Tab-separated table of C-alpha atoms and ligand atoms in Angstrom:
chain	number	residue	atom	x	y	z
A	1	MET	CA	113.980	113.857	95.946
A	2	ILE	CA	110.913	113.733	98.213
A	3	GLU	CA	110.418	116.191	101.070
A	4	ILE	CA	107.386	115.815	103.332
A	5	LYS	CA	106.998	118.451	106.025
A	6	ASN	CA	104.437	118.482	108.849
A	7	LEU	CA	101.905	116.829	106.573
A	8	VAL	CA	98.362	116.470	107.943
A	9	LYS	CA	95.237	114.967	106.372
A	10	GLU	CA	91.959	114.990	108.248
A	11	TYR	CA	88.790	113.181	107.220
A	12	ASN	CA	85.764	114.513	109.101
A	13	GLY	CA	88.030	115.860	111.815
A	14	VAL	CA	89.887	112.547	112.204
A	15	ARG	CA	93.599	112.573	111.384
A	16	ALA	CA	94.604	109.917	108.844
A	17	VAL	CA	98.070	111.513	108.543
A	18	ASP	CA	99.387	113.408	111.525
A	19	GLU	CA	102.329	115.852	111.307
A	20	LEU	CA	104.350	113.561	109.063
A	21	SER	CA	107.864	114.638	108.041
A	22	ILE	CA	110.080	112.479	105.809
A	23	ASN	CA	113.014	113.281	103.475
A	24	ILE	CA	114.122	110.831	100.789
A	25	SER	CA	117.098	111.474	98.488
A	26	GLY	CA	117.847	110.236	94.989
A	27	GLY	CA	119.217	106.673	94.948
A	28	GLU	CA	117.357	105.808	98.150
A	29	ILE	CA	114.654	103.136	98.458
A	30	TYR	CA	112.392	104.154	101.313
A	31	GLY	CA	110.089	101.507	102.740
A	32	LEU	CA	106.985	102.938	104.375
A	33	LEU	CA	105.749	100.215	106.696
A	34	GLY	CA	102.506	100.222	108.631
A	35	PRO	CA	99.438	98.126	109.382
A	36	ASN	CA	96.204	98.588	107.445
A	37	GLY	CA	94.759	102.036	108.067
A	38	ALA	CA	98.089	103.554	109.195
A	39	GLY	CA	97.890	106.274	106.533
A	40	LYS	CA	100.243	104.956	103.825
A	41	SER	CA	97.850	105.356	100.898
A	42	THR	CA	96.676	108.764	102.108
A	43	THR	CA	100.309	109.943	102.253
A	44	ILE	CA	100.977	108.640	98.750
A	45	LEU	CA	97.824	110.277	97.376
A	46	MET	CA	98.991	113.637	98.756
A	47	LEU	CA	102.496	113.111	97.333
A	48	THR	CA	101.099	112.412	93.881
A	49	GLY	CA	98.761	115.427	94.072
A	50	LEU	CA	95.627	113.288	93.861
A	51	ILE	CA	94.290	114.671	97.144
A	52	LEU	CA	95.121	117.905	98.963
A	53	PRO	CA	96.629	117.986	102.454
A	54	THR	CA	94.764	119.637	105.311
A	55	SER	CA	98.067	121.314	106.225
A	56	GLY	CA	101.802	120.859	105.726
A	57	GLU	CA	103.524	120.312	102.398
A	58	CYS	CA	105.129	117.810	100.052
A	59	ARG	CA	107.863	118.698	97.573
A	60	ILE	CA	109.143	116.624	94.676
A	61	ASP	CA	112.591	117.760	93.510
A	62	GLY	CA	111.917	121.033	95.315
A	63	VAL	CA	108.545	121.645	93.620
A	64	GLU	CA	105.548	121.917	95.956
A	65	VAL	CA	102.943	119.355	94.953
A	66	SER	CA	99.683	121.122	95.847
A	67	LYS	CA	100.757	124.371	94.110
A	68	ASN	CA	102.186	122.722	90.954
A	69	PRO	CA	100.227	119.500	90.439
A	70	ILE	CA	100.884	119.246	86.701
A	71	ALA	CA	104.639	119.947	86.902
A	72	VAL	CA	104.898	117.394	89.697
A	73	LYS	CA	103.013	114.674	87.811
A	74	LYS	CA	105.742	114.806	85.133
A	75	LYS	CA	108.345	113.987	87.769
A	76	ILE	CA	106.453	111.123	89.417
A	77	GLY	CA	105.846	107.547	88.360
A	78	TYR	CA	103.094	106.043	90.476
A	79	MET	CA	101.941	102.456	90.716
A	80	PRO	CA	98.704	102.062	92.703
A	81	GLU	CA	97.840	98.830	94.496
A	82	ASP	CA	95.631	97.687	91.607
A	83	VAL	CA	97.112	98.653	88.266
A	84	GLY	CA	94.688	98.635	85.374
A	85	PHE	CA	95.632	97.241	81.962
A	86	TYR	CA	93.786	96.283	78.811
A	87	ALA	CA	93.481	92.506	79.051
A	88	ASN	CA	93.280	91.942	75.303
A	89	LEU	CA	96.459	93.906	74.505
A	90	THR	CA	100.090	92.765	74.880
A	91	ALA	CA	102.480	94.406	77.336
A	92	PHE	CA	104.029	96.430	74.512
A	93	GLU	CA	100.614	97.566	73.255
A	94	ASN	CA	99.500	98.542	76.756
A	95	LEU	CA	102.670	100.555	77.406
A	96	SER	CA	102.443	102.233	73.972
A	97	PHE	CA	98.844	103.203	74.678
A	98	PHE	CA	99.648	104.809	78.041
A	99	GLY	CA	102.896	106.302	76.695
A	100	ASN	CA	100.920	108.043	73.936
A	101	LEU	CA	99.117	109.960	76.665
A	102	TYR	CA	102.484	111.529	77.564
A	103	GLY	CA	102.810	112.734	73.963
A	104	LEU	CA	106.178	111.073	73.269
A	105	PRO	CA	107.193	110.916	69.574
A	106	GLN	CA	106.412	107.428	68.142
A	107	LYS	CA	110.007	106.190	67.705
A	108	GLU	CA	111.069	107.460	71.123
A	109	LEU	CA	107.992	105.844	72.664
A	110	GLU	CA	108.687	102.468	71.042
A	111	ASP	CA	112.325	102.540	72.194
A	112	ARG	CA	111.207	103.477	75.707
A	113	CYS	CA	108.652	100.638	75.824
A	114	ASP	CA	111.276	98.128	74.648
A	115	GLU	CA	113.802	99.371	77.207
A	116	LEU	CA	111.270	99.190	80.064
A	117	LEU	CA	110.007	95.763	79.026
A	118	LYS	CA	113.615	94.507	79.011
A	119	GLN	CA	114.115	95.989	82.489
A	120	VAL	CA	111.120	94.097	83.898
A	121	GLY	CA	111.734	90.882	81.933
A	122	LEU	CA	108.675	91.105	79.675
A	123	TYR	CA	110.380	91.995	76.400
A	124	GLY	CA	109.078	89.923	73.505
A	125	VAL	CA	106.260	88.293	75.518
A	126	SER	CA	103.540	87.890	72.897
A	127	LYS	CA	100.573	86.788	75.012
A	128	THR	CA	98.030	89.382	76.021
A	129	VAL	CA	97.955	90.789	79.548
A	130	GLY	CA	94.712	88.919	80.348
A	131	GLY	CA	96.814	85.743	80.544
A	132	TYR	CA	99.461	87.211	82.860
A	133	SER	CA	100.238	86.041	86.393
A	134	LYS	CA	99.958	88.535	89.255
A	135	GLY	CA	103.770	88.892	89.262
A	136	MET	CA	103.882	89.655	85.541
A	137	ARG	CA	101.160	92.301	85.952
A	138	GLN	CA	103.082	93.888	88.816
A	139	ARG	CA	106.258	93.988	86.737
A	140	LEU	CA	104.339	95.595	83.904
A	141	GLY	CA	102.938	98.061	86.456
A	142	ILE	CA	106.477	99.034	87.455
A	143	ALA	CA	107.316	99.552	83.773
A	144	LYS	CA	104.190	101.670	83.300
A	145	ALA	CA	105.122	103.820	86.302
A	146	GLN	CA	108.369	104.717	84.524
A	147	LEU	CA	106.997	105.613	81.094
A	148	ASN	CA	107.459	109.333	81.699
A	149	ASP	CA	111.070	108.783	82.868
A	150	PRO	CA	110.225	110.055	86.376
A	151	THR	CA	112.818	111.069	88.954
A	152	VAL	CA	110.576	109.739	91.727
A	153	VAL	CA	108.922	106.294	91.629
A	154	ILE	CA	106.148	105.540	94.132
A	155	LEU	CA	104.804	102.011	94.526
A	156	ASP	CA	101.776	101.301	96.733
A	157	GLU	CA	101.829	97.731	98.150
A	158	PRO	CA	103.720	96.383	95.114
A	159	THR	CA	104.247	92.927	96.567
A	160	ALA	CA	100.668	92.209	97.684
A	161	ASN	CA	99.826	88.578	96.801
A	162	LEU	CA	103.069	87.942	94.907
A	163	ASP	CA	104.709	84.529	95.043
A	164	PRO	CA	108.354	84.316	96.247
A	165	GLN	CA	109.684	84.466	92.667
A	166	GLY	CA	107.539	87.568	92.053
A	167	VAL	CA	108.894	89.240	95.201
A	168	SER	CA	112.480	88.470	94.233
A	169	ASP	CA	111.964	89.825	90.677
A	170	TYR	CA	110.395	92.943	92.115
A	171	ARG	CA	113.353	93.541	94.471
A	172	ARG	CA	115.853	93.249	91.618
A	173	ILE	CA	113.879	95.701	89.467
A	174	ILE	CA	113.495	98.241	92.300
A	175	LYS	CA	117.228	98.139	93.037
A	176	ASN	CA	117.972	98.817	89.368
A	177	ILE	CA	115.663	101.828	89.378
A	178	ALA	CA	117.398	103.308	92.444
A	179	LYS	CA	120.805	102.739	90.808
A	180	GLN	CA	119.759	105.323	88.218
A	181	ASP	CA	119.739	107.839	91.102
A	182	LYS	CA	115.942	107.894	91.176
A	183	THR	CA	114.052	108.225	94.438
A	184	VAL	CA	111.925	105.184	95.255
A	185	LEU	CA	109.137	105.069	97.839
A	186	VAL	CA	107.532	101.690	98.504
A	187	SER	CA	104.641	101.162	100.882
A	188	SER	CA	103.864	97.821	102.475
A	189	HIS	CA	102.387	96.228	105.547
A	190	ILE	CA	104.750	93.264	105.181
A	191	LEU	CA	108.151	93.983	106.623
A	192	SER	CA	109.992	91.044	105.105
A	193	GLU	CA	109.109	92.253	101.631
A	194	ILE	CA	110.569	95.700	102.021
A	195	SER	CA	113.332	95.063	104.539
A	196	LYS	CA	115.641	93.399	102.045
A	197	VAL	CA	115.333	96.131	99.447
A	198	SER	CA	114.950	99.348	101.447
A	199	THR	CA	117.868	101.590	102.293
A	200	LYS	CA	115.671	103.171	104.979
A	201	ILE	CA	112.439	102.095	106.669
A	202	GLY	CA	109.833	104.359	108.255
A	203	ILE	CA	107.156	102.918	110.530
A	204	LEU	CA	103.802	104.625	110.287
A	205	GLN	CA	101.139	104.111	112.921
A	206	LYS	CA	97.889	106.036	113.189
A	207	GLY	CA	99.270	108.563	110.715
A	208	ARG	CA	102.461	109.259	112.667
A	209	LEU	CA	106.018	108.273	111.900
A	210	VAL	CA	106.940	106.371	115.044
A	211	ARG	CA	110.409	105.267	113.997
A	212	GLU	CA	112.806	105.622	111.085
A	213	GLY	CA	116.081	103.862	110.412
A	214	SER	CA	118.006	101.304	108.424
A	215	TRP	CA	117.028	97.636	108.468
A	216	GLU	CA	120.074	96.958	110.646
A	217	ASP	CA	118.823	99.476	113.233
A	218	PHE	CA	115.478	97.706	113.432
A	219	SER	CA	116.616	94.132	113.362
A	220	SER	CA	119.260	94.579	116.052
A	221	GLY	CA	116.677	96.206	118.347
A	222	ILE	CA	114.246	93.367	117.813
A	223	GLU	CA	116.839	90.636	118.244
A	224	MET	CA	117.797	92.152	121.561
A	225	MET	CA	114.161	92.106	122.535
A	226	ASN	CA	113.666	88.437	121.660
A	227	LEU	CA	109.891	88.911	121.838
A	228	SER	CA	107.814	85.894	122.809
A	229	GLU	CA	104.088	85.349	122.510
A	230	ILE	CA	102.789	82.996	125.164
A	231	ARG	CA	99.320	81.424	125.154
A	232	ILE	CA	97.843	80.361	128.457
A	233	ASN	CA	94.735	78.361	129.293
A	234	VAL	CA	93.806	77.701	132.941
A	235	GLU	CA	91.089	75.951	134.913
A	236	THR	CA	89.474	78.215	137.474
A	237	LYS	CA	86.038	79.310	138.609
A	238	ASP	CA	87.407	82.788	139.358
A	239	PRO	CA	88.194	85.457	136.777
A	240	MET	CA	91.399	84.937	134.816
A	241	PRO	CA	94.254	86.102	137.095
A	242	GLU	CA	96.332	89.024	135.863
A	243	ILE	CA	99.928	87.995	135.633
A	244	SER	CA	102.461	90.579	136.670
A	245	HIS	CA	106.006	90.298	135.400
A	246	PRO	CA	108.537	93.013	134.469
A	247	LYS	CA	109.099	91.412	131.065
A	248	ILE	CA	105.442	91.510	130.005
A	249	ILE	CA	104.805	94.072	127.281
A	250	SER	CA	101.143	93.433	126.628
A	251	ALA	CA	98.496	90.959	127.763
A	252	GLU	CA	94.985	90.105	126.625
A	253	TYR	CA	92.801	88.145	129.028
A	254	LYS	CA	89.627	86.334	128.005
A	255	ASN	CA	87.442	85.390	130.919
A	256	GLU	CA	84.871	83.413	128.914
A	257	ASN	CA	87.340	80.668	128.025
A	258	LYS	CA	89.999	81.431	130.685
A	259	THR	CA	92.766	82.162	128.236
A	260	ALA	CA	95.450	84.813	127.984
A	261	LEU	CA	97.835	85.938	125.265
A	262	ILE	CA	100.982	87.472	126.685
A	263	THR	CA	103.693	89.273	124.716
A	264	ALA	CA	106.900	89.343	126.709
A	265	LYS	CA	110.483	90.437	126.195
A	266	SER	CA	111.636	86.826	126.497
A	267	ASP	CA	110.306	83.323	127.095
A	268	ILE	CA	108.923	83.593	130.653
A	269	ARG	CA	106.851	80.391	130.635
A	270	GLU	CA	108.629	79.031	133.700
A	271	ASP	CA	107.828	82.159	135.737
A	272	ILE	CA	104.203	82.100	134.572
A	273	SER	CA	103.850	78.466	135.531
A	274	GLY	CA	105.342	79.222	139.005
A	275	PHE	CA	103.020	82.226	139.435
A	276	LEU	CA	99.927	80.113	138.644
A	277	TYR	CA	101.130	77.233	140.845
A	278	ASP	CA	101.485	79.625	143.808
A	279	LYS	CA	97.892	80.730	143.244
A	280	LYS	CA	96.816	77.061	143.084
A	281	ILE	CA	95.447	77.505	139.587
A	282	ILE	CA	95.489	74.480	137.297
A	283	LEU	CA	97.325	75.109	134.054
A	284	LYS	CA	95.747	73.423	131.026
A	285	ASN	CA	98.017	74.850	128.355
A	286	LEU	CA	101.120	77.048	128.214
A	287	SER	CA	102.610	77.418	124.742
A	288	LEU	CA	105.058	79.647	122.967
A	289	ASP	CA	104.161	81.159	119.600
A	290	SER	CA	106.758	82.544	117.292
A	291	THR	CA	105.841	86.159	116.524
A	292	THR	CA	106.404	87.314	113.001
A	293	LEU	CA	109.025	89.989	112.698
A	294	GLU	CA	106.501	92.615	111.645
A	295	ASP	CA	104.284	91.800	114.624
A	296	ALA	CA	107.317	92.106	116.843
A	297	ILE	CA	108.341	95.437	115.352
A	298	LEU	CA	104.849	96.875	115.506
A	299	THR	CA	104.339	95.740	119.105
A	300	TYR	CA	107.746	97.101	119.983
A	301	TYR	CA	107.169	100.572	118.558
A	302	ASN	CA	103.495	100.656	119.523
A	303	THR	CA	104.205	100.175	123.174
A	304	GLY	CA	107.346	102.301	123.007
A	305	VAL	CA	109.242	99.887	125.265
A	306	SER	CA	112.995	100.103	125.214
A	307	GLU	CA	115.468	97.277	124.920
A	308	SER	CA	116.576	97.562	128.506
B	1	ATP	N1	88.282	109.030	101.802
B	1	ATP	C1	88.322	108.760	103.113
B	1	ATP	N2	87.358	109.196	103.940
B	1	ATP	C2	87.401	108.960	105.273
B	1	ATP	N3	88.394	108.274	105.887
B	1	ATP	C3	89.379	107.803	105.115
B	1	ATP	C4	89.406	108.013	103.686
B	1	ATP	N4	90.520	107.433	103.189
B	1	ATP	C5	91.165	106.879	104.246
B	1	ATP	N5	90.490	107.093	105.388
B	1	ATP	C6	90.901	106.665	106.744
B	1	ATP	O1	92.209	107.150	106.957
B	1	ATP	C7	93.003	106.202	107.658
B	1	ATP	C8	94.252	105.885	106.852
B	1	ATP	O2	93.868	105.143	105.701
B	1	ATP	P1	94.911	104.710	104.554
B	1	ATP	O3	94.124	104.047	103.474
B	1	ATP	O4	95.748	105.866	104.189
B	1	ATP	O5	95.797	103.645	105.339
B	1	ATP	P2	96.803	102.574	104.742
B	1	ATP	O6	97.964	102.561	105.676
B	1	ATP	O7	97.082	102.865	103.317
B	1	ATP	O8	95.998	101.233	104.878
B	1	ATP	P3	95.682	100.134	103.770
B	1	ATP	O9	96.947	99.356	103.621
B	1	ATP	O10	94.565	99.364	104.385
B	1	ATP	O11	95.272	100.875	102.521
B	1	ATP	C9	92.101	105.007	107.902
B	1	ATP	O12	91.558	105.127	109.197
B	1	ATP	C10	91.018	105.153	106.855
B	1	ATP	O13	89.809	104.589	107.311
């Protein structure tokens, strides 16, 4: 179980994590979603005891991390974004090496390595890790994170640069870990990769948790919004006209090339075209872009607009 309460981390007076509170129970897969710089890694580093919070606290199975860093490390399996392995050793040899650091008896260690390699589909693979694909390395990283039989597994950007097969393998493995009643925290800036596996998603922006809920909660909100990104290019000697419309959420105008990028609650191209026509402005281009779901979600929660 993970309990984060009023957690703050400041770097030179700037808050990277700002009054963050999250609770995650055993069996849950929590997806921490946020753009680059949102504070995901900083949160994870505090949870694993690698850096100290400025204020607030984190508890793992009830044990406070900053006061009991060694006890907590035994409970946590952590996979950083870039996992390091010995390229000239096999998966089994790598796991045995790292497992030795936990002081497990030899037979128990070998059985554990075999069991973990079976779980991640690398059992019996004889080639050395230097010849592995990114997906195979990630799977081995997930195995490594479980060597100490942790109750909490934390994975930082586990799907970065994985191919679709790699992502699907990763999802299956994560679900199996949670089935053992372990607590899983996964960070990502790609919604589609965590939405299908997470039992709960938290959206982090500028160090704050701006929204938390199930995937269903998020997707229904976004579907209702039906966000549209509209690109406009006009011909005018005057500055780019500001378009006012109740459905516009955000707009960026560029006077140099007379363009605008509008994010609206629905496709309002017809209204925009009418607005420009009334102002006698010649329209050179008016196109609709499909926003990615994560863009839509981040815009939605960034601006704090409601579905109404
Ligand atoms: N050691 C540090 N010193 C100063 N500022 C830092 C340090 N580490 C992180 N930051 C700042 O804290 C903020 C949060 O960074 P963090 O790495 O936690 O975000 P993130 O969500 O993990 O992003 P990314 O996916 O890019 O790693 C950023 O503004 C970052 O520049």
